[in-house]
Amino acid sequence: MPVVVIQLIYLLACQTFRWLAPLARSDASKDTEILMLRHQLAIARRAQPRPRFSWSDRAVMAALLRIVSKQRRTQVALLVSPRSVLRWHARLIAWKWAYPSRRPGRPPKPEALRQLVARLARENPGWGYRRIHGELLGLGRDVAASTIWSILKQARIDPSPRRVDCSWAAFLKAQASAIVATDLCHIDTVFLQRWIVPFFIDHGTRQVHIAGITRHPTGPWITQQARNYLMDLGDHAKSIKFLIRDRGAYFTDNFDAVFHAIGVHVLPTLPRVPRMNAIAERWIGSRRREATDRILITGERHLRLVVSEYTDHYNQHRPHRTLGQRAPDRLTEPEPPTATDNTRVLRRDRLGGLIHEYTQVA
């Protein structure tokens, strides 16, 4: 502010000397100059747009208008009127008492959150915005899925499209707590050996149970794996009411009899309708995309390690939309604590860094 005052005093002094200089000139010379200035002023008033005044011009004009009498002000040709001076004064008061205003709309998300969302998306190219949403909930960051979509769009990362439920999926959701599905999937090793992996998946909890691994599945072997599965369930087996399976030759009458003995109704799917066993098919697809299609399996021991490691990740950490973005084994655990600015996010690698799991620490 002192710099502005000094500049204003300097301008007033210079202008005063300019006004005193004409005192030494003749009246005719001054009258001629006044006529020329008035004519130039008339031309300037017709100009479009009109000249813009700086803050120093306004200060000088306001000071001079106080000297000129009210009767004379209406006769003098001016680029500004008294109304203009009052408007300048009103703007000055408004500028002095105006408070800084924020931009309209929602406040932007913290930069740390944006960087974390972009980090998860870049480190896991197969994850969509819903998958990232579930991972953030597990880290204690309650962010809307639409916000993650916007952050990914702004970062020029394409979010995954949504999947639409069908009527069969709606039925399975209503009956999920009493339904178990089973299927067989195959995995080929680097030496072109095909291994068969039977598994069971609970529709209610999405928990996966690997029944075994073999190169030569038979009906009796599959039946024995079913008995082992029911023994592992214990009393929980009584809650199962339906079993979904396909019409493969490995699922014999003896296999069905194992479940009929405990009151489970076996539902074979229609031929060539894999969506009737969509939950099991979805797990096969997830296992392939996230693990086995991205690694070369060398043999049985390696295969057992990979399948076991991925199944542990699927049951213990991987979030599921149907479960409220929680993992199957964490349904009974309390909600994670809310993250703060001091909370750090650590990454745990599985399968040599092929799969990433994130946890928060204070």
PDB file of C-alpha atoms in Angstrom, residues 26-219:
ATOM      1  CA  SER A  26      -0.337  33.984 -23.788  1.00  0.00           C
ATOM      2  CA  ASP A  27      -4.112  33.882 -23.541  1.00  0.00           C
ATOM      3  CA  ALA A  28      -4.535  33.350 -27.291  1.00  0.00           C
ATOM      4  CA  SER A  29      -2.261  30.312 -27.241  1.00  0.00           C
ATOM      5  CA  LYS A  30      -4.105  28.829 -24.284  1.00  0.00           C
ATOM      6  CA  ASP A  31      -7.522  29.475 -25.829  1.00  0.00           C
ATOM      7  CA  THR A  32      -6.440  27.790 -29.056  1.00  0.00           C
ATOM      8  CA  GLU A  33      -5.159  24.757 -27.159  1.00  0.00           C
ATOM      9  CA  ILE A  34      -8.390  24.561 -25.174  1.00  0.00           C
ATOM     10  CA  LEU A  35     -10.431  24.533 -28.389  1.00  0.00           C
ATOM     11  CA  MET A  36      -8.243  21.781 -29.818  1.00  0.00           C
ATOM     12  CA  LEU A  37      -8.556  19.715 -26.644  1.00  0.00           C
ATOM     13  CA  ARG A  38     -12.337  20.149 -26.569  1.00  0.00           C
ATOM     14  CA  HIS A  39     -12.598  19.013 -30.178  1.00  0.00           C
ATOM     15  CA  GLN A  40     -10.419  15.961 -29.475  1.00  0.00           C
ATOM     16  CA  LEU A  41     -12.552  15.237 -26.419  1.00  0.00           C
ATOM     17  CA  ALA A  42     -15.711  15.336 -28.530  1.00  0.00           C
ATOM     18  CA  ILE A  43     -14.142  12.879 -30.958  1.00  0.00           C
ATOM     19  CA  ALA A  44     -13.091  10.597 -28.074  1.00  0.00           C
ATOM     20  CA  ARG A  45     -16.633  10.591 -26.684  1.00  0.00           C
ATOM     21  CA  ARG A  46     -17.914   9.274 -30.032  1.00  0.00           C
ATOM     22  CA  ALA A  47     -15.340   6.449 -30.080  1.00  0.00           C
ATOM     23  CA  GLN A  48     -16.535   2.866 -29.618  1.00  0.00           C
ATOM     24  CA  PRO A  49     -15.618   1.358 -27.292  1.00  0.00           C
ATOM     25  CA  ARG A  50     -15.073   4.263 -24.972  1.00  0.00           C
ATOM     26  CA  PRO A  51     -11.607   4.746 -23.434  1.00  0.00           C
ATOM     27  CA  ARG A  52     -10.850   2.774 -20.286  1.00  0.00           C
ATOM     28  CA  PHE A  53      -9.514   4.629 -17.244  1.00  0.00           C
ATOM     29  CA  SER A  54      -6.726   3.304 -15.063  1.00  0.00           C
ATOM     30  CA  TRP A  55      -6.908   3.597 -11.293  1.00  0.00           C
ATOM     31  CA  SER A  56      -4.597   6.640 -11.365  1.00  0.00           C
ATOM     32  CA  ASP A  57      -6.782   8.363 -13.999  1.00  0.00           C
ATOM     33  CA  ARG A  58      -9.822   7.822 -11.830  1.00  0.00           C
ATOM     34  CA  ALA A  59      -8.071   9.245  -8.767  1.00  0.00           C
ATOM     35  CA  VAL A  60      -7.027  12.424 -10.611  1.00  0.00           C
ATOM     36  CA  MET A  61     -10.465  12.950 -12.168  1.00  0.00           C
ATOM     37  CA  ALA A  62     -12.212  12.452  -8.835  1.00  0.00           C
ATOM     38  CA  ALA A  63      -9.915  14.990  -7.158  1.00  0.00           C
ATOM     39  CA  LEU A  64     -10.424  17.612  -9.886  1.00  0.00           C
ATOM     40  CA  LEU A  65     -14.192  17.230  -9.891  1.00  0.00           C
ATOM     41  CA  ARG A  66     -14.249  18.244  -6.247  1.00  0.00           C
ATOM     42  CA  ILE A  67     -12.643  21.573  -7.225  1.00  0.00           C
ATOM     43  CA  VAL A  68     -15.039  22.362 -10.079  1.00  0.00           C
ATOM     44  CA  SER A  69     -18.340  23.877  -8.940  1.00  0.00           C
ATOM     45  CA  LYS A  70     -21.571  21.953  -9.385  1.00  0.00           C
ATOM     46  CA  GLN A  71     -22.919  24.491 -11.899  1.00  0.00           C
ATOM     47  CA  ARG A  72     -19.750  24.286 -13.950  1.00  0.00           C
ATOM     48  CA  ARG A  73     -19.651  20.468 -13.979  1.00  0.00           C
ATOM     49  CA  THR A  74     -22.711  20.290 -16.243  1.00  0.00           C
ATOM     50  CA  GLN A  75     -21.151  22.722 -18.731  1.00  0.00           C
ATOM     51  CA  VAL A  76     -17.736  21.101 -18.994  1.00  0.00           C
ATOM     52  CA  ALA A  77     -17.444  18.354 -21.627  1.00  0.00           C
ATOM     53  CA  LEU A  78     -16.165  15.301 -19.758  1.00  0.00           C
ATOM     54  CA  LEU A  79     -15.588  11.671 -20.623  1.00  0.00           C
ATOM     55  CA  VAL A  80     -16.864  10.835 -17.167  1.00  0.00           C
ATOM     56  CA  SER A  81     -19.891  12.017 -15.266  1.00  0.00           C
ATOM     57  CA  PRO A  82     -20.411  12.398 -11.527  1.00  0.00           C
ATOM     58  CA  ARG A  83     -22.378   9.165 -11.696  1.00  0.00           C
ATOM     59  CA  SER A  84     -19.224   7.440 -12.935  1.00  0.00           C
ATOM     60  CA  VAL A  85     -17.257   8.742  -9.958  1.00  0.00           C
ATOM     61  CA  LEU A  86     -19.890   7.424  -7.559  1.00  0.00           C
ATOM     62  CA  ARG A  87     -19.784   4.053  -9.323  1.00  0.00           C
ATOM     63  CA  TRP A  88     -15.996   3.937  -8.967  1.00  0.00           C
ATOM     64  CA  HIS A  89     -16.334   4.650  -5.270  1.00  0.00           C
ATOM     65  CA  ALA A  90     -18.935   1.902  -4.846  1.00  0.00           C
ATOM     66  CA  ARG A  91     -16.633  -0.584  -6.588  1.00  0.00           C
ATOM     67  CA  LEU A  92     -13.785   0.427  -4.308  1.00  0.00           C
ATOM     68  CA  ILE A  93     -15.922  -0.234  -1.222  1.00  0.00           C
ATOM     69  CA  ALA A  94     -17.080  -3.581  -2.610  1.00  0.00           C
ATOM     70  CA  TRP A  95     -13.485  -4.576  -3.349  1.00  0.00           C
ATOM     71  CA  LYS A  96     -12.395  -3.696   0.193  1.00  0.00           C
ATOM     72  CA  TRP A  97     -15.104  -5.725   1.918  1.00  0.00           C
ATOM     73  CA  ALA A  98     -15.464  -8.583  -0.537  1.00  0.00           C
ATOM     74  CA  TYR A  99     -14.551 -12.011   0.828  1.00  0.00           C
ATOM     75  CA  PRO A 100     -12.814 -14.587  -1.330  1.00  0.00           C
ATOM     76  CA  SER A 101     -15.378 -16.942  -2.816  1.00  0.00           C
ATOM     77  CA  ARG A 102     -14.825 -20.538  -3.802  1.00  0.00           C
ATOM     78  CA  ARG A 103     -15.758 -22.036  -7.112  1.00  0.00           C
ATOM     79  CA  PRO A 104     -19.324 -23.381  -7.384  1.00  0.00           C
ATOM     80  CA  GLY A 105     -19.969 -27.106  -7.230  1.00  0.00           C
ATOM     81  CA  ARG A 106     -18.503 -29.913  -5.176  1.00  0.00           C
ATOM     82  CA  PRO A 107     -15.011 -29.477  -3.768  1.00  0.00           C
ATOM     83  CA  PRO A 108     -12.364 -31.457  -5.647  1.00  0.00           C
ATOM     84  CA  LYS A 109     -11.186 -34.748  -4.229  1.00  0.00           C
ATOM     85  CA  PRO A 110      -7.795 -34.777  -2.479  1.00  0.00           C
ATOM     86  CA  GLU A 111      -4.847 -35.234  -4.757  1.00  0.00           C
ATOM     87  CA  ALA A 112      -3.668 -38.206  -2.684  1.00  0.00           C
ATOM     88  CA  LEU A 113      -6.923 -40.039  -3.453  1.00  0.00           C
ATOM     89  CA  ARG A 114      -6.624 -39.280  -7.164  1.00  0.00           C
ATOM     90  CA  GLN A 115      -3.091 -40.605  -7.225  1.00  0.00           C
ATOM     91  CA  LEU A 116      -4.138 -43.759  -5.358  1.00  0.00           C
ATOM     92  CA  VAL A 117      -6.996 -44.479  -7.797  1.00  0.00           C
ATOM     93  CA  ALA A 118      -4.695 -43.937 -10.769  1.00  0.00           C
ATOM     94  CA  ARG A 119      -2.061 -46.136  -9.123  1.00  0.00           C
ATOM     95  CA  LEU A 120      -4.486 -49.018  -8.620  1.00  0.00           C
ATOM     96  CA  ALA A 121      -5.709 -48.715 -12.202  1.00  0.00           C
ATOM     97  CA  ARG A 122      -2.218 -48.640 -13.699  1.00  0.00           C
ATOM     98  CA  GLU A 123      -0.842 -51.458 -11.557  1.00  0.00           C
ATOM     99  CA  ASN A 124      -3.877 -53.613 -12.337  1.00  0.00           C
ATOM    100  CA  PRO A 125      -4.915 -53.062 -15.970  1.00  0.00           C
ATOM    101  CA  GLY A 126      -7.722 -55.609 -15.705  1.00  0.00           C
ATOM    102  CA  TRP A 127      -9.491 -53.777 -12.873  1.00  0.00           C
ATOM    103  CA  GLY A 128     -12.526 -51.634 -13.593  1.00  0.00           C
ATOM    104  CA  TYR A 129     -13.905 -48.803 -11.493  1.00  0.00           C
ATOM    105  CA  ARG A 130     -16.096 -51.208  -9.484  1.00  0.00           C
ATOM    106  CA  ARG A 131     -13.115 -53.395  -8.644  1.00  0.00           C
ATOM    107  CA  ILE A 132     -11.128 -50.336  -7.557  1.00  0.00           C
ATOM    108  CA  HIS A 133     -14.126 -49.173  -5.511  1.00  0.00           C
ATOM    109  CA  GLY A 134     -14.101 -52.430  -3.578  1.00  0.00           C
ATOM    110  CA  GLU A 135     -10.361 -52.217  -2.998  1.00  0.00           C
ATOM    111  CA  LEU A 136     -10.672 -48.668  -1.641  1.00  0.00           C
ATOM    112  CA  LEU A 137     -13.434 -49.717   0.754  1.00  0.00           C
ATOM    113  CA  GLY A 138     -11.088 -52.369   2.086  1.00  0.00           C
ATOM    114  CA  LEU A 139      -8.520 -49.615   2.637  1.00  0.00           C
ATOM    115  CA  GLY A 140     -10.966 -47.503   4.640  1.00  0.00           C
ATOM    116  CA  ARG A 141     -11.689 -44.957   1.905  1.00  0.00           C
ATOM    117  CA  ASP A 142     -15.427 -44.572   1.445  1.00  0.00           C
ATOM    118  CA  VAL A 143     -15.574 -43.081  -2.039  1.00  0.00           C
ATOM    119  CA  ALA A 144     -18.531 -43.352  -4.385  1.00  0.00           C
ATOM    120  CA  ALA A 145     -18.083 -45.549  -7.432  1.00  0.00           C
ATOM    121  CA  SER A 146     -19.161 -42.640  -9.651  1.00  0.00           C
ATOM    122  CA  THR A 147     -16.334 -40.548  -8.209  1.00  0.00           C
ATOM    123  CA  ILE A 148     -13.839 -43.250  -9.149  1.00  0.00           C
ATOM    124  CA  TRP A 149     -15.343 -43.300 -12.639  1.00  0.00           C
ATOM    125  CA  SER A 150     -14.802 -39.523 -12.936  1.00  0.00           C
ATOM    126  CA  ILE A 151     -11.241 -39.727 -11.616  1.00  0.00           C
ATOM    127  CA  LEU A 152     -10.377 -42.442 -14.132  1.00  0.00           C
ATOM    128  CA  LYS A 153     -11.936 -40.435 -16.952  1.00  0.00           C
ATOM    129  CA  GLN A 154      -9.953 -37.333 -15.984  1.00  0.00           C
ATOM    130  CA  ALA A 155      -6.797 -39.448 -15.856  1.00  0.00           C
ATOM    131  CA  ARG A 156      -7.652 -40.772 -19.350  1.00  0.00           C
ATOM    132  CA  ILE A 157      -8.049 -44.316 -18.047  1.00  0.00           C
ATOM    133  CA  ASP A 158     -11.017 -46.158 -19.517  1.00  0.00           C
ATOM    134  CA  PRO A 159     -13.284 -47.638 -16.794  1.00  0.00           C
ATOM    135  CA  SER A 160     -14.764 -51.094 -17.355  1.00  0.00           C
ATOM    136  CA  PRO A 161     -18.392 -51.280 -18.530  1.00  0.00           C
ATOM    137  CA  ARG A 162     -21.088 -52.457 -16.214  1.00  0.00           C
ATOM    138  CA  ARG A 163     -22.613 -55.920 -16.463  1.00  0.00           C
ATOM    139  CA  VAL A 164     -26.370 -56.237 -16.551  1.00  0.00           C
ATOM    140  CA  ASP A 165     -28.050 -58.934 -14.472  1.00  0.00           C
ATOM    141  CA  CYS A 166     -30.490 -61.273 -16.163  1.00  0.00           C
ATOM    142  CA  SER A 167     -33.550 -62.984 -14.742  1.00  0.00           C
ATOM    143  CA  TRP A 168     -31.579 -66.145 -13.951  1.00  0.00           C
ATOM    144  CA  ALA A 169     -29.047 -64.104 -12.005  1.00  0.00           C
ATOM    145  CA  ALA A 170     -31.867 -62.439 -10.074  1.00  0.00           C
ATOM    146  CA  PHE A 171     -33.191 -65.871  -9.118  1.00  0.00           C
ATOM    147  CA  LEU A 172     -29.763 -67.026  -7.989  1.00  0.00           C
ATOM    148  CA  LYS A 173     -29.345 -63.897  -5.891  1.00  0.00           C
ATOM    149  CA  ALA A 174     -32.611 -64.545  -4.059  1.00  0.00           C
ATOM    150  CA  GLN A 175     -31.690 -68.181  -3.397  1.00  0.00           C
ATOM    151  CA  ALA A 176     -27.942 -67.673  -3.005  1.00  0.00           C
ATOM    152  CA  SER A 177     -27.622 -68.686   0.638  1.00  0.00           C
ATOM    153  CA  ALA A 178     -28.880 -72.207  -0.129  1.00  0.00           C
ATOM    154  CA  ILE A 179     -27.127 -72.820  -3.463  1.00  0.00           C
ATOM    155  CA  VAL A 180     -23.773 -74.405  -4.206  1.00  0.00           C
ATOM    156  CA  ALA A 181     -22.411 -74.809  -7.715  1.00  0.00           C
ATOM    157  CA  THR A 182     -19.753 -77.165  -8.989  1.00  0.00           C
ATOM    158  CA  ASP A 183     -17.814 -77.459 -12.196  1.00  0.00           C
ATOM    159  CA  LEU A 184     -14.543 -78.655 -13.666  1.00  0.00           C
ATOM    160  CA  CYS A 185     -11.946 -76.416 -15.270  1.00  0.00           C
ATOM    161  CA  HIS A 186      -8.835 -77.387 -17.169  1.00  0.00           C
ATOM    162  CA  ILE A 187      -5.364 -75.845 -17.060  1.00  0.00           C
ATOM    163  CA  ASP A 188      -2.648 -76.624 -19.610  1.00  0.00           C
ATOM    164  CA  THR A 189       1.008 -76.639 -18.603  1.00  0.00           C
ATOM    165  CA  VAL A 190       3.927 -75.389 -20.644  1.00  0.00           C
ATOM    166  CA  PHE A 191       4.554 -79.019 -21.687  1.00  0.00           C
ATOM    167  CA  LEU A 192       0.990 -79.289 -23.085  1.00  0.00           C
ATOM    168  CA  GLN A 193      -0.253 -81.472 -20.241  1.00  0.00           C
ATOM    169  CA  ARG A 194      -3.886 -80.829 -19.333  1.00  0.00           C
ATOM    170  CA  TRP A 195      -4.911 -80.947 -15.678  1.00  0.00           C
ATOM    171  CA  ILE A 196      -8.495 -80.996 -14.443  1.00  0.00           C
ATOM    172  CA  VAL A 197      -9.470 -78.965 -11.357  1.00  0.00           C
ATOM    173  CA  PRO A 198     -12.948 -79.628  -9.873  1.00  0.00           C
ATOM    174  CA  PHE A 199     -14.234 -77.004  -7.468  1.00  0.00           C
ATOM    175  CA  PHE A 200     -17.299 -75.948  -5.484  1.00  0.00           C
ATOM    176  CA  ILE A 201     -18.456 -72.367  -4.985  1.00  0.00           C
ATOM    177  CA  ASP A 202     -21.024 -71.131  -2.470  1.00  0.00           C
ATOM    178  CA  HIS A 203     -23.444 -68.659  -4.070  1.00  0.00           C
ATOM    179  CA  GLY A 204     -24.166 -66.935  -0.781  1.00  0.00           C
ATOM    180  CA  THR A 205     -20.599 -66.244   0.329  1.00  0.00           C
ATOM    181  CA  ARG A 206     -18.764 -66.705  -3.001  1.00  0.00           C
ATOM    182  CA  GLN A 207     -16.295 -68.914  -1.148  1.00  0.00           C
ATOM    183  CA  VAL A 208     -14.409 -71.331  -3.398  1.00  0.00           C
ATOM    184  CA  HIS A 209     -13.320 -74.818  -2.391  1.00  0.00           C
ATOM    185  CA  ILE A 210     -10.811 -76.642  -4.608  1.00  0.00           C
ATOM    186  CA  ALA A 211     -11.751 -80.323  -4.598  1.00  0.00           C
ATOM    187  CA  GLY A 212      -8.544 -81.659  -6.109  1.00  0.00           C
ATOM    188  CA  ILE A 213      -6.266 -81.782  -9.146  1.00  0.00           C
ATOM    189  CA  THR A 214      -5.911 -84.705 -11.536  1.00  0.00           C
ATOM    190  CA  ARG A 215      -5.043 -85.514 -15.119  1.00  0.00           C
ATOM    191  CA  HIS A 216      -7.484 -88.407 -15.411  1.00  0.00           C
ATOM    192  CA  PRO A 217     -10.816 -87.599 -13.752  1.00  0.00           C
ATOM    193  CA  THR A 218     -13.272 -90.437 -13.333  1.00  0.00           C
ATOM    194  CA  GLY A 219     -16.773 -90.733 -11.958  1.00  0.00           C
TER     195      GLY A 219
END
